[in-house]
Amino acid sequence: EDAPVYAVSSINFFGCMVLPPIIGVLTASKETFRVIFPGILVMALSPIALIVWPTIGGSCLWELWFTLGEVFWGPRAVSWTASLAPVGKEGLFFALTSIRYTLYPIVDAFLGYLNDIYIPNCTDCRDQYGHFCKQAAPFAANDDASGGLYQCASNEEPCESMPLVADAKLCPSTCLECPGWEHKAQGLWWMVLAWSLMAPLFVWLLLPYFRGSRNICSREAQNKDAPISNPSYISVGPESSAGGRRH
């Protein structure tokens, strides 16, 4: 409840605002996919941070890790996509390539479903409004002190469903501190890592097509096998640049 969610998320926002111009200058002389592929690979490996360290600190490291990958491949991928667009129809081309964003709500719903399975909400340590029962109040039965026990409570109401505790510090402020709560966060992030690695794998397998080498080879083969439509013009010597010499 007190986790700095927006501060953690801002790592990516600030990184994507400040770093792309710097990375662009440093990698300007590099071939497109020599920048895109390492960036995708670095971003795909970022879930390792939360596998090893599933805490707020791990979340910060994860945000920083995949931001570093994103600022390498993101800008170059956009410029490469623009180079594929037909002349004069760049806007329509980008509109068509943006259709994939319509799938994001489906992906979000699926991830929410997985989150409920692997990292369920600790409702036993929250009040009816969803606040954690993190405050401790001396418990009294029939107006008599009850052996120094404490009743955990939220800012709104006492959490009578929670057992009494002997130490005020035992009232949970996170699900990790909730008695009996179990999670499988590492299992979830192993799945995310496996899915993430599919992206660099497919890019690596399709690199010859992305770079156009396969298309170039096929065109050269077609041109080699094609008959000469006008044999009276053939390229000979330096005059070939002027359209060939007539025989």
XYZ file of C-alpha atoms in Angstrom:
247
model
C 0.000 0.000 0.000
C 2.918 2.331 0.711
C 4.976 1.059 -2.227
C 6.271 3.908 -4.442
C 4.567 2.576 -7.559
C 4.705 5.809 -9.541
C 8.300 6.507 -8.540
C 9.333 3.063 -9.778
C 7.405 3.519 -13.038
C 9.021 6.914 -13.593
C 12.399 5.222 -14.080
C 11.259 4.085 -17.519
C 9.659 7.439 -18.387
C 12.748 9.458 -17.529
C 15.071 6.933 -19.169
C 13.107 7.007 -22.428
C 13.126 10.809 -22.351
C 16.828 11.376 -21.633
C 18.759 8.415 -23.069
C 17.587 7.998 -26.717
C 19.438 11.086 -28.056
C 22.634 9.985 -26.307
C 22.361 6.391 -27.520
C 21.469 7.640 -31.007
C 24.704 9.664 -31.249
C 26.842 6.820 -29.924
C 25.353 4.212 -32.288
C 24.766 6.355 -35.386
C 27.486 4.564 -37.357
C 26.228 1.076 -36.463
C 24.130 -1.071 -38.776
C 20.461 -1.060 -37.747
C 20.162 -4.591 -36.420
C 23.529 -4.422 -34.675
C 21.734 -1.957 -32.390
C 18.225 -3.415 -32.399
C 19.105 -7.033 -31.591
C 21.315 -6.367 -28.518
C 18.676 -3.951 -27.216
C 15.913 -6.547 -27.560
C 18.080 -9.164 -25.866
C 18.913 -6.895 -22.923
C 15.236 -6.016 -22.480
C 14.187 -9.672 -22.707
C 16.602 -10.645 -19.928
C 15.338 -7.970 -17.515
C 12.859 -10.293 -15.649
C 15.928 -11.938 -14.087
C 15.984 -9.001 -11.655
C 12.606 -9.992 -10.201
C 13.382 -13.710 -10.264
C 16.398 -13.111 -8.038
C 14.997 -10.202 -6.021
C 11.146 -10.022 -5.985
C 10.987 -6.820 -3.942
C 10.646 -3.081 -4.534
C 14.400 -2.904 -5.064
C 14.129 -5.666 -7.649
C 11.333 -3.749 -9.369
C 13.583 -0.691 -9.629
C 16.384 -2.789 -11.078
C 13.949 -4.395 -13.545
C 12.685 -0.990 -14.713
C 16.235 0.277 -15.190
C 17.325 -2.931 -16.941
C 14.580 -3.069 -19.565
C 14.741 0.711 -20.063
C 18.391 0.383 -21.089
C 17.384 -2.220 -23.653
C 14.405 -0.228 -24.890
C 16.365 2.962 -25.600
C 18.665 0.962 -27.897
C 16.107 -0.897 -30.014
C 13.052 1.399 -29.832
C 14.178 4.434 -31.873
C 16.021 2.289 -34.430
C 12.996 0.022 -34.874
C 10.786 3.032 -35.604
C 13.190 4.411 -38.225
C 13.602 0.961 -39.792
C 9.823 0.536 -39.980
C 9.531 3.957 -41.620
C 12.072 2.907 -44.254
C 9.752 0.054 -45.291
C 6.785 2.347 -45.881
C 5.787 3.175 -49.486
C 6.744 6.708 -50.474
C 3.949 9.121 -49.667
C 2.020 6.587 -47.549
C 4.087 6.627 -44.373
C 1.151 7.743 -42.212
C -1.105 4.926 -43.418
C 1.739 2.438 -42.989
C 2.300 3.456 -39.366
C -1.442 3.346 -38.718
C -1.567 -0.246 -39.935
C 1.475 -1.261 -37.886
C -0.170 0.267 -34.801
C -3.079 -2.183 -34.950
C -1.098 -4.405 -32.583
C -1.879 -1.960 -29.766
C -5.482 -3.169 -29.824
C -4.223 -6.484 -28.391
C -2.796 -4.840 -25.280
C -6.046 -5.036 -23.231
C -6.207 -8.784 -23.920
C -2.595 -9.212 -22.796
C -3.256 -7.101 -19.683
C -6.277 -9.227 -18.772
C -4.252 -12.413 -19.209
C -1.419 -11.082 -17.044
C -3.931 -10.048 -14.407
C -5.292 -13.584 -14.403
C -1.785 -14.995 -13.926
C -1.123 -12.456 -11.201
C -4.185 -13.667 -9.268
C -2.938 -17.250 -9.517
C 0.734 -16.759 -8.698
C 0.569 -13.647 -6.472
C -2.928 -13.651 -4.907
C -4.219 -10.776 -2.839
C -3.815 -11.187 0.934
C -7.397 -10.315 1.864
C -6.996 -11.738 5.375
C -4.683 -8.861 6.265
C -6.827 -6.086 4.785
C -10.015 -4.400 5.856
C -13.167 -4.348 3.766
C -11.875 -1.310 1.868
C -8.604 -3.001 0.882
C -6.327 -1.169 3.341
C -3.682 -3.115 5.233
C -4.233 -3.760 8.929
C -0.846 -2.272 9.754
C -1.675 -0.322 12.889
C -1.701 -1.921 16.336
C -4.035 -0.948 19.163
C -3.978 -2.428 22.697
C -6.714 -5.005 22.899
C -9.131 -4.876 25.806
C -11.879 -7.388 26.594
C -14.721 -6.092 28.710
C -12.681 -2.933 29.345
C -9.895 -4.939 30.967
C -6.396 -5.139 29.583
C -5.750 -8.488 27.965
C -2.166 -9.440 28.669
C -0.468 -6.878 26.431
C -2.013 -8.228 23.241
C -2.682 -5.992 20.264
C -5.486 -5.817 17.740
C -4.347 -4.965 14.225
C -6.362 -2.238 12.527
C -6.368 -0.150 9.379
C -6.861 3.584 9.146
C -10.577 2.943 8.787
C -11.506 0.169 11.210
C -10.173 -2.629 13.442
C -9.461 -5.889 11.635
C -11.368 -8.210 13.938
C -10.844 -11.171 11.599
C -7.107 -11.100 12.304
C -5.697 -12.894 15.358
C -4.328 -10.871 18.235
C -0.577 -10.284 18.209
C 1.892 -9.939 21.064
C 4.073 -7.395 19.255
C 2.775 -4.264 17.537
C 5.391 -4.747 14.792
C 3.651 -7.938 13.682
C 0.734 -6.052 12.149
C 1.349 -6.414 8.383
C 1.903 -3.528 6.011
C 2.520 -5.789 2.997
C 1.334 -9.193 1.848
C 4.827 -10.552 2.536
C 4.230 -9.842 6.232
C 0.761 -11.399 6.258
C 0.697 -14.657 8.298
C -0.007 -17.705 6.152
C 0.156 -15.845 2.830
C 1.938 -17.726 0.047
C 3.029 -16.642 -3.393
C 4.815 -17.981 -6.450
C 6.264 -14.740 -7.760
C 9.464 -16.351 -8.969
C 7.504 -18.931 -10.963
C 5.541 -16.152 -12.641
C 8.663 -14.235 -13.562
C 10.289 -17.380 -14.935
C 7.311 -17.612 -17.299
C 7.682 -13.933 -18.244
C 11.392 -14.493 -18.921
C 10.623 -17.448 -21.195
C 8.072 -15.419 -23.157
C 10.416 -12.433 -23.370
C 13.242 -14.505 -24.812
C 11.027 -15.545 -27.705
C 11.370 -12.029 -29.165
C 15.182 -12.012 -29.622
C 15.029 -15.642 -30.733
C 12.614 -14.894 -33.582
C 14.510 -11.734 -34.539
C 17.736 -13.732 -34.723
C 16.103 -16.420 -36.890
C 14.596 -13.822 -39.239
C 17.591 -11.488 -39.427
C 18.423 -12.427 -43.061
C 14.898 -11.396 -44.091
C 14.872 -8.247 -41.963
C 18.184 -7.181 -43.462
C 16.936 -7.963 -46.948
C 19.754 -10.332 -47.862
C 17.391 -13.149 -48.786
C 15.339 -10.844 -50.984
C 18.478 -9.464 -52.632
C 19.727 -12.975 -53.405
C 16.408 -13.970 -54.918
C 16.308 -10.835 -57.069
C 19.851 -11.422 -58.287
C 18.956 -14.988 -59.205
C 15.904 -13.814 -61.114
C 17.921 -11.167 -62.974
C 20.601 -13.727 -63.842
C 18.107 -16.143 -65.346
C 16.072 -13.493 -67.130
C 16.703 -13.127 -70.913
C 18.141 -9.898 -72.297
C 15.236 -7.957 -73.734
C 17.390 -5.805 -75.996
C 20.681 -7.502 -76.965
C 21.814 -4.537 -79.035
C 22.758 -2.784 -75.818
C 25.345 -4.412 -73.614
C 27.552 -2.892 -70.944
C 31.181 -2.752 -71.903
C 33.950 -1.060 -69.961
C 33.611 2.360 -68.367
C 30.943 3.418 -70.825
C 28.486 1.122 -69.027
C 27.682 3.988 -66.684
C 26.430 5.981 -69.641
C 24.020 3.286 -70.722
C 26.306 0.897 -72.630
C 27.871 0.836 -76.125
C 25.948 0.054 -79.286
C 27.275 -2.746 -81.512
